[in-house]
PDB file of C-alpha atoms in Angstrom:
ATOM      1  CA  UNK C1496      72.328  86.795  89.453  1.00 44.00           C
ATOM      2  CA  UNK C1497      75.004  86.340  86.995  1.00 52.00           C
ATOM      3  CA  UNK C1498      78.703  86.225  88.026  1.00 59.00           C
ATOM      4  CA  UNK C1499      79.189  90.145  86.501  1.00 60.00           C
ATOM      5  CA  UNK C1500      76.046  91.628  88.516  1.00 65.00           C
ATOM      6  CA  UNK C1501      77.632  89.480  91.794  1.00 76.00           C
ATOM      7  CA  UNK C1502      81.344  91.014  90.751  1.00 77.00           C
ATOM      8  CA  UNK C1503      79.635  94.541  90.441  1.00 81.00           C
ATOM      9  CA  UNK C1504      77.870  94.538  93.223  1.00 83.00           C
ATOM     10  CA  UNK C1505      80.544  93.190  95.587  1.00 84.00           C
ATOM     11  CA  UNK C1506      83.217  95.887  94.336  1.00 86.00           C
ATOM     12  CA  UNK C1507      80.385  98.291  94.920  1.00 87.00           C
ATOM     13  CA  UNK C1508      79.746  97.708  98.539  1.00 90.00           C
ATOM     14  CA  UNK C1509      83.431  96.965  99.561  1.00 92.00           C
ATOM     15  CA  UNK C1510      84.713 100.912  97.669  1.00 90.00           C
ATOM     16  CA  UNK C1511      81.775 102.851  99.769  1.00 91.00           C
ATOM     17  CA  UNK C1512      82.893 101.210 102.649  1.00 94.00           C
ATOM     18  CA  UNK C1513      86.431 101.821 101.685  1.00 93.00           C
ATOM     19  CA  UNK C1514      85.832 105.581 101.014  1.00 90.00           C
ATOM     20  CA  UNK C1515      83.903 105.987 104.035  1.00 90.00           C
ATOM     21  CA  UNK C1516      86.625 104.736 106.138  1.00 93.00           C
ATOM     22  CA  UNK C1517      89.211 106.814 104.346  1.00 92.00           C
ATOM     23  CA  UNK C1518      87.496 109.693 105.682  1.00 90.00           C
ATOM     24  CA  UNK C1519      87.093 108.686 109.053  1.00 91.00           C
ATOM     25  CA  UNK C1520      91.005 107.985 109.260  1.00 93.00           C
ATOM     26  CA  UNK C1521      91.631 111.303 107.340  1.00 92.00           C
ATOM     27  CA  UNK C1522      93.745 109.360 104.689  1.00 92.00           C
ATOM     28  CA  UNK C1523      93.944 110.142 100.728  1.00 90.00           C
ATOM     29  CA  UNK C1524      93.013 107.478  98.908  1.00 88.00           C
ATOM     30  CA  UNK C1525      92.805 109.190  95.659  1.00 85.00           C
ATOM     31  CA  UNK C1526      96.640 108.572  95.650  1.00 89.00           C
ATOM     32  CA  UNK C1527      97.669 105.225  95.029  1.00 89.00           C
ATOM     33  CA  UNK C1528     100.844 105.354  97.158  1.00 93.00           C
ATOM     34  CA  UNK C1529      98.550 105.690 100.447  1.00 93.00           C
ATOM     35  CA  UNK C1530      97.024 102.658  98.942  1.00 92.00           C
ATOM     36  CA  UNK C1531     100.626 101.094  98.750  1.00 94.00           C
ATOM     37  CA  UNK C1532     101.501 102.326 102.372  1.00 95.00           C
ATOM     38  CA  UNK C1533      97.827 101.323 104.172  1.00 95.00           C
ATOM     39  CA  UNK C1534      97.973  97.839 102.782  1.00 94.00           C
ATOM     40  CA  UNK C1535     101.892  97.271 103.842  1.00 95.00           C
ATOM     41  CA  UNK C1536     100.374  98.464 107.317  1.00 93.00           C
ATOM     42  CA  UNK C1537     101.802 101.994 107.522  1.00 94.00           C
ATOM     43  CA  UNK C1538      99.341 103.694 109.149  1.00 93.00           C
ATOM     44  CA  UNK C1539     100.815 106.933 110.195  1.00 93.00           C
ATOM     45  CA  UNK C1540      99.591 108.220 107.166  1.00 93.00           C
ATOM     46  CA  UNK C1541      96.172 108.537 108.715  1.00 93.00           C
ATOM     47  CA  UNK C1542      95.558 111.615 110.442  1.00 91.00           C
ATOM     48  CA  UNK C1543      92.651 110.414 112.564  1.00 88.00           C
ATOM     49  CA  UNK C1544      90.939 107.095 113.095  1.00 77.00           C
ATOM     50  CA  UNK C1545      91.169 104.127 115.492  1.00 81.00           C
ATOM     51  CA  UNK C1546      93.345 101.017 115.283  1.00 85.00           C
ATOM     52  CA  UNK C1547      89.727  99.336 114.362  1.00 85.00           C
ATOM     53  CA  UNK C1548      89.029 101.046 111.733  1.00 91.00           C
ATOM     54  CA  UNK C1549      93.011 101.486 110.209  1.00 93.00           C
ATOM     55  CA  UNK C1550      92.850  97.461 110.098  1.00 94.00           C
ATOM     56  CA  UNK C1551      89.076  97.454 108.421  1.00 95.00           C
ATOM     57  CA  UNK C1552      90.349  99.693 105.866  1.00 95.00           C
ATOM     58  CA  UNK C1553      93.560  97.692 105.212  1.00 96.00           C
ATOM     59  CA  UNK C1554      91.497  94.670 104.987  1.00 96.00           C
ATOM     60  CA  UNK C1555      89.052  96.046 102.732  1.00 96.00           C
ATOM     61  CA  UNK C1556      91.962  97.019 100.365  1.00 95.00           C
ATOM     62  CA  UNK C1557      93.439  93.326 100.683  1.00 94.00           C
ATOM     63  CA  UNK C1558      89.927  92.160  99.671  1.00 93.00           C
ATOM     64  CA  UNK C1559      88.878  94.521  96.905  1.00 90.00           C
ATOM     65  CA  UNK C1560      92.331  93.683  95.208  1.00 88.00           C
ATOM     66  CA  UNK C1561      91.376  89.871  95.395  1.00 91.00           C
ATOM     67  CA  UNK C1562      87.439  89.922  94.011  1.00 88.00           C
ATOM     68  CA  UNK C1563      89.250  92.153  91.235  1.00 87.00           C
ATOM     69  CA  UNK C1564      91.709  89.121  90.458  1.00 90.00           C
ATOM     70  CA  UNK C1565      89.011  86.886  90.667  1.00 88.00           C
ATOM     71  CA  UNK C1566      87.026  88.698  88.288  1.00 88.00           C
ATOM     72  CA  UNK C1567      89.605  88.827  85.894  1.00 91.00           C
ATOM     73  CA  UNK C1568      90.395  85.295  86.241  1.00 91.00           C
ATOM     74  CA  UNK C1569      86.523  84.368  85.758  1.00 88.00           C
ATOM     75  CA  UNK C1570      85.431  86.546  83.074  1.00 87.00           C
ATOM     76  CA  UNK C1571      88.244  87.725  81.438  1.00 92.00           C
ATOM     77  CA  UNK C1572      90.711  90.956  81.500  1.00 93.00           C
ATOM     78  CA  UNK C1573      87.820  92.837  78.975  1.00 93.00           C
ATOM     79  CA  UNK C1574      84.886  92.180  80.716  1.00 91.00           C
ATOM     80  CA  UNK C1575      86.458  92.821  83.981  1.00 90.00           C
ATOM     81  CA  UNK C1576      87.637  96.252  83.570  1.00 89.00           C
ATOM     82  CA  UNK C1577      84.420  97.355  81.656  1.00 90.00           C
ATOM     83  CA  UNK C1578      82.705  95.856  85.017  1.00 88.00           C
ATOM     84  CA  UNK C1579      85.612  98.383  87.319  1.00 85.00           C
ATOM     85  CA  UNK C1580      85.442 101.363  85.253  1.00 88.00           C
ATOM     86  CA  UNK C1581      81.233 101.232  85.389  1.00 87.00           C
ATOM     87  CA  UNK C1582      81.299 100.998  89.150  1.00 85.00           C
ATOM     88  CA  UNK C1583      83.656 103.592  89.048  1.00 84.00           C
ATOM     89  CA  UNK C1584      81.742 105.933  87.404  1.00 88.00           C
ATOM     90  CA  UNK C1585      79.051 104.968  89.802  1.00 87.00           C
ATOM     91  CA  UNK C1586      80.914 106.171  92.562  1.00 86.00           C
ATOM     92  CA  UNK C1587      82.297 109.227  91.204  1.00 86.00           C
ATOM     93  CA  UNK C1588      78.551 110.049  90.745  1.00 90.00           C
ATOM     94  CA  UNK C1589      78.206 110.004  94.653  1.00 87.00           C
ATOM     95  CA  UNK C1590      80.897 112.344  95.175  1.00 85.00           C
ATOM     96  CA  UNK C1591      83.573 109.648  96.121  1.00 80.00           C
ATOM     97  CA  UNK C1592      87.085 109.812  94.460  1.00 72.00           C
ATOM     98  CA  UNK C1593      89.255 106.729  92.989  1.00 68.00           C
ATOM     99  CA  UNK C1594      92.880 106.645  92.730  1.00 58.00           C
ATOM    100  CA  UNK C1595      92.470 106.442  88.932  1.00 47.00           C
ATOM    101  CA  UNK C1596      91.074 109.297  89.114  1.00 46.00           C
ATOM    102  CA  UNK C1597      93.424 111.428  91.120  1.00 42.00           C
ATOM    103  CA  UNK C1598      96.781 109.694  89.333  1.00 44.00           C
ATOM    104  CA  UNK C1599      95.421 111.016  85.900  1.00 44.00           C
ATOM    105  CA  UNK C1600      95.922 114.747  87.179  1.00 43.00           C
ATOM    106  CA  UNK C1601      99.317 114.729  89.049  1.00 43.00           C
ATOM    107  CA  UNK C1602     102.247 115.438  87.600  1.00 37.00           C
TER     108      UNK C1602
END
């Protein structure tokens, strides 16, 4: 497996994981501010969820953020975000939404 396929497929599981989460805590994360707020720790910006899961989801986030510096710092800025915006598609193709995504339409 090449490093890009390992990259993809690691950013792949940890975002499904991350979405599904999301929903359990009843938390946005198609805005990148609730992003901000979970990995500072604020959680009362999940409607639902246990303490368990709040914490998974923060330190999914934490992680996500450092394979994505990783891959940037192994394969270059380029190759990186073609690698982020691919598995990005792929999950928009599932039904899942990305703070890209959602930042692109607000005002």
């Amino acid at each position: 497996m090449s490093g890009l396929e390992q990259f993809d497929e690691e950013l792949y599981a940890i975002d499904v994981r991350i979405a599904r989460l999301a929903i359990a805590c009843g938390v946005d994360i198609g805005r990148k501010d609730n992003i901000v707020s979970l990995i500072k720790g604020q959680f009362d910006i999940c409607r639902r969820g246990a303490n368990i899961k709040r914490g998974e989801l923060r330190a999914l986030l934490m992680l996500k953020y450092r394979i994505q510096e990783n891959c940037v710092g192994s394969m270059g800025t380029d190759q990186c975000l073609r690698l982020v915006e691919e598995e990005e598609a792929r999950l928009r193709r599932q039904g899942f939404r990305i703070a890209a995504e959602r930042d692109r339409s607000d005002p």
